[in-house]
Structure formats: structure tokens, C-alpha cells
Amino acid sequence: MDTPHDQATTNTATTNTATANRATVEVDSPERMQELGRRLAKLLRPGDLVMLTGELGAGKTTLTRGLGEGLGVRGAVTSPTFVIARVHPSLVAGPPLVHVDAYRLGGGLDEMEDLDLDVSLPDSVVVVEWGDGKVEELTDDRLHVLIHRVVGDTDDDRRTVVLNGIGARWADEDLRLG
């Protein structure tokens, strides 16, 4: 739960930088990143593609864990780095969550075709970590989430999260989650 100070900070950050399909949110801990995922899940529906971009350790899987909680899916959402993709069925009659980690995949959509994401997409929420240059051709509509963190030898948990809705699906969506 946000404190009044945290809520004001979030609202200021999103209000000052939001457009019809873009917003910026500041988070200061892994718990807040997971909460952001839970709030973002309320906007998602079957057929949505969410691309996550950020440095190693930026919080992509933590955000996805929150998405899974918000969507009410089965199973622990963990990084699918070695299995490449995991499907988490819904426990609440909502869409399943397909969580993909494309870090080890070098090619574009050709290499992704084996995952049959185009088949899963219409009925699922598909979240792809490290999907830049690999999954954009799946759909004209996607939510691109960029997570910026302080790099170097630091224990700073602050993150700037930029939500960028691309395509008609996201044109009128209010991405200010504050």
C-alpha cells in the first residue's frame, strides 16, 4: 500500500510525463515493482503482448510476478531463462499468462516461431523479457515496458519504469497507474 508521500510522488511522475499512450512511474523497491505489476494487470486482457526491456537485475521478472498475481494465475512466476517459456493458467477464469525469456535467443521472430506465440497470443497475456527485435512482428499493438535502474556496484533499488503503449489497443488506455 502506498503511503501518501509515495502516492504523491507516483502521481507527480506520471502526471508530468504521461501522454495518451505513455507514462513514467518511479518505484523504490522490489515490493513496489511487484505492486506495479499487480496494478498493470488490471489493464491487461487476452491478446495483449507486453515487452519488457531493462538491464540484468532491473526487475523484469519481479514485475511479471506482480502481473501473475494480478491476473490470478497458477504457479510461481520465476524467470524462464532456461526453459525459455512458461504458461501459467488462470485460476479466476481470466487469460493465462505466457512468460517468455528471450535472452538466450539470438534471432528475430524466426527463432521465436518454435514457441508458437502467435497461436497463444489471442487467448493469453504474453509477456516477453528481452523481446526487442524479436517479437514486434507478432502484433501491431503492444505494451513496451522499459525499466531503467542505476548501474554499477550499488544496492540502489530505485527504478524508473516507462510504459509505452503502441498501436490502437493502447491509444486511449490511461497508463497512469498512480
Short mmCIF file of C-alpha atoms in Angstrom, two decimals:
data_model
loop_
_atom_site.label_atom_id
_atom_site.label_comp_id
_atom_site.label_asym_id
_atom_site.label_seq_id
_atom_site.Cartn_x
_atom_site.Cartn_y
_atom_site.Cartn_z
CA MET A 1 0.00 0.00 0.00
CA ASP A 2 1.41 3.39 -0.95
CA THR A 3 1.92 5.95 1.75
CA PRO A 4 0.53 9.44 0.99
CA HIS A 5 4.09 10.61 0.19
CA ASP A 6 4.75 7.67 -2.17
CA GLN A 7 1.36 8.15 -3.84
CA ALA A 8 2.07 11.84 -4.41
CA THR A 9 5.47 11.01 -5.88
CA THR A 10 3.94 8.46 -8.25
CA ASN A 11 1.17 10.81 -9.33
CA THR A 12 3.61 13.65 -9.95
CA ALA A 13 5.89 11.44 -12.01
CA THR A 14 3.08 10.06 -14.14
CA THR A 15 1.08 13.26 -14.46
CA ASN A 16 4.04 15.29 -15.68
CA THR A 17 5.18 12.79 -18.30
CA ALA A 18 2.01 10.95 -19.38
CA THR A 19 0.53 11.20 -22.83
CA ALA A 20 -2.31 9.21 -24.33
CA ASN A 21 -0.17 6.09 -24.51
CA ARG A 22 2.92 6.77 -22.40
CA ALA A 23 3.59 7.17 -18.71
CA THR A 24 6.54 7.09 -16.33
CA VAL A 25 6.39 5.56 -12.86
CA GLU A 26 9.07 5.68 -10.19
CA VAL A 27 9.47 2.68 -7.88
CA ASP A 28 11.86 2.36 -4.96
CA SER A 29 11.85 -1.32 -4.02
CA PRO A 30 11.20 -4.81 -5.38
CA GLU A 31 7.93 -4.84 -3.43
CA ARG A 32 6.79 -1.68 -5.22
CA MET A 33 7.82 -3.18 -8.58
CA GLN A 34 5.66 -6.22 -7.84
CA GLU A 35 2.80 -3.92 -6.81
CA LEU A 36 3.19 -2.04 -10.09
CA GLY A 37 2.75 -5.38 -11.86
CA ARG A 38 -0.45 -6.07 -9.92
CA ARG A 39 -1.84 -2.65 -10.88
CA LEU A 40 -0.79 -3.06 -14.51
CA ALA A 41 -2.52 -6.46 -14.66
CA LYS A 42 -5.87 -4.67 -14.26
CA LEU A 43 -5.35 -3.12 -17.72
CA LEU A 44 -4.42 -6.35 -19.48
CA ARG A 45 -6.73 -8.59 -21.49
CA PRO A 46 -6.43 -11.61 -23.77
CA GLY A 47 -4.33 -10.80 -26.83
CA ASP A 48 -2.06 -8.32 -25.08
CA LEU A 49 1.67 -8.52 -25.74
CA VAL A 50 3.90 -6.95 -23.09
CA MET A 51 7.58 -6.48 -23.93
CA LEU A 52 9.95 -5.91 -21.01
CA THR A 53 13.29 -4.19 -21.55
CA GLY A 54 15.93 -3.46 -18.92
CA GLU A 55 19.38 -4.30 -17.65
CA LEU A 56 20.06 -7.57 -15.85
CA GLY A 57 18.55 -7.21 -12.40
CA ALA A 58 16.30 -4.31 -13.40
CA GLY A 59 13.14 -6.03 -12.15
CA LYS A 60 11.56 -7.57 -15.25
CA THR A 61 10.74 -10.87 -13.56
CA THR A 62 9.63 -9.10 -10.38
CA LEU A 63 7.20 -7.01 -12.44
CA THR A 64 5.98 -10.17 -14.18
CA ARG A 65 5.46 -11.85 -10.79
CA GLY A 66 3.14 -8.98 -9.91
CA LEU A 67 1.36 -9.34 -13.25
CA GLY A 68 0.79 -13.02 -12.48
CA GLU A 69 -0.62 -12.17 -9.05
CA GLY A 70 -2.87 -9.51 -10.53
CA LEU A 71 -4.11 -11.85 -13.26
CA GLY A 72 -4.71 -14.62 -10.72
CA VAL A 73 -2.64 -17.29 -12.43
CA ARG A 74 -1.41 -20.63 -11.12
CA GLY A 75 2.19 -21.32 -10.25
CA ALA A 76 5.11 -19.28 -9.06
CA VAL A 77 6.25 -16.78 -11.67
CA THR A 78 10.00 -17.17 -11.91
CA SER A 79 12.49 -16.39 -14.62
CA PRO A 80 12.06 -18.83 -17.52
CA THR A 81 15.64 -18.26 -18.72
CA PHE A 82 16.50 -21.94 -19.14
CA VAL A 83 13.09 -23.22 -20.24
CA ILE A 84 12.53 -20.10 -22.41
CA ALA A 85 8.74 -20.01 -21.81
CA ARG A 86 6.23 -20.93 -19.11
CA VAL A 87 2.45 -20.94 -19.30
CA HIS A 88 0.57 -20.04 -16.13
CA PRO A 89 -3.14 -20.96 -16.41
CA SER A 90 -5.69 -18.69 -14.82
CA LEU A 91 -7.29 -19.63 -11.52
CA VAL A 92 -10.02 -17.00 -11.92
CA ALA A 93 -11.39 -17.62 -15.44
CA GLY A 94 -9.10 -14.96 -16.89
CA PRO A 95 -6.44 -15.24 -19.57
CA PRO A 96 -3.39 -17.44 -19.00
CA LEU A 97 -0.03 -15.73 -18.64
CA VAL A 98 2.65 -16.83 -21.10
CA HIS A 99 6.01 -15.71 -19.72
CA VAL A 100 8.92 -15.80 -22.16
CA ASP A 101 12.58 -15.01 -21.58
CA ALA A 102 14.18 -14.39 -24.98
CA TYR A 103 17.60 -13.57 -23.53
CA ARG A 104 19.26 -16.69 -24.93
CA LEU A 105 17.52 -16.44 -28.30
CA GLY A 106 19.64 -14.63 -30.84
CA GLY A 107 17.38 -14.39 -33.88
CA GLY A 108 14.21 -12.50 -34.55
CA LEU A 109 10.72 -13.87 -34.97
CA ASP A 110 12.02 -16.91 -36.88
CA GLU A 111 13.64 -18.29 -33.74
CA MET A 112 10.57 -17.41 -31.70
CA GLU A 113 8.23 -19.33 -34.03
CA ASP A 114 9.02 -22.60 -32.27
CA LEU A 115 7.30 -21.18 -29.20
CA ASP A 116 4.01 -20.73 -31.13
CA LEU A 117 3.44 -17.32 -29.54
CA ASP A 118 1.25 -16.34 -32.47
CA VAL A 119 -1.08 -19.21 -31.52
CA SER A 120 -1.05 -18.34 -27.80
CA LEU A 121 -1.42 -14.59 -28.19
CA PRO A 122 -5.16 -14.23 -28.99
CA ASP A 123 -6.24 -16.02 -25.79
CA SER A 124 -3.40 -15.12 -23.44
CA VAL A 125 -1.42 -12.27 -21.99
CA VAL A 126 2.08 -12.80 -23.39
CA VAL A 127 4.98 -11.20 -21.51
CA VAL A 128 8.38 -11.31 -23.21
CA GLU A 129 11.56 -10.34 -21.41
CA TRP A 130 14.39 -9.33 -23.75
CA GLY A 131 11.98 -9.28 -26.71
CA ASP A 132 13.35 -6.21 -28.51
CA GLY A 133 13.90 -7.02 -32.16
CA LYS A 134 12.35 -10.45 -31.70
CA VAL A 135 8.59 -10.23 -31.20
CA GLU A 136 7.40 -6.89 -32.55
CA GLU A 137 6.06 -8.59 -35.68
CA LEU A 138 3.58 -10.63 -33.64
CA THR A 139 1.17 -7.71 -33.41
CA ASP A 140 0.86 -4.01 -34.16
CA ASP A 141 -0.43 -3.49 -30.62
CA ARG A 142 1.86 -3.99 -27.65
CA LEU A 143 2.85 -2.50 -24.34
CA HIS A 144 6.57 -1.85 -24.18
CA VAL A 145 7.83 -1.52 -20.61
CA LEU A 146 11.32 -0.06 -20.20
CA ILE A 147 12.88 -0.41 -16.76
CA HIS A 148 15.83 1.85 -16.01
CA ARG A 149 18.00 1.29 -12.95
CA VAL A 150 21.17 2.74 -11.55
CA VAL A 151 24.01 0.65 -12.95
CA GLY A 152 27.31 -0.22 -11.33
CA ASP A 153 28.16 -1.53 -7.88
CA THR A 154 25.16 -0.27 -5.95
CA ASP A 155 22.31 -1.55 -3.83
CA ASP A 156 20.02 1.25 -5.02
CA ASP A 157 16.55 -0.22 -5.61
CA ARG A 158 15.11 2.83 -7.38
CA ARG A 159 13.76 2.20 -10.85
CA THR A 160 12.18 4.40 -13.49
CA VAL A 161 9.58 2.44 -15.42
CA VAL A 162 8.39 3.82 -18.76
CA LEU A 163 5.13 2.36 -20.05
CA ASN A 164 4.78 2.88 -23.79
CA GLY A 165 1.55 1.71 -25.40
CA ILE A 166 1.98 1.05 -29.10
CA GLY A 167 -0.91 0.68 -31.54
CA ALA A 168 -4.64 1.27 -31.49
CA ARG A 169 -5.22 -1.04 -28.49
CA TRP A 170 -3.21 1.28 -26.25
CA ALA A 171 -4.02 4.68 -27.81
CA ASP A 172 -6.78 5.56 -25.33
CA GLU A 173 -5.62 3.50 -22.35
CA ASP A 174 -4.74 5.52 -19.26
CA LEU A 175 -1.32 4.18 -18.31
CA ARG A 176 -1.00 6.42 -15.27
CA LEU A 177 -1.15 3.78 -12.56
CA GLY A 178 -0.63 6.12 -9.63
#
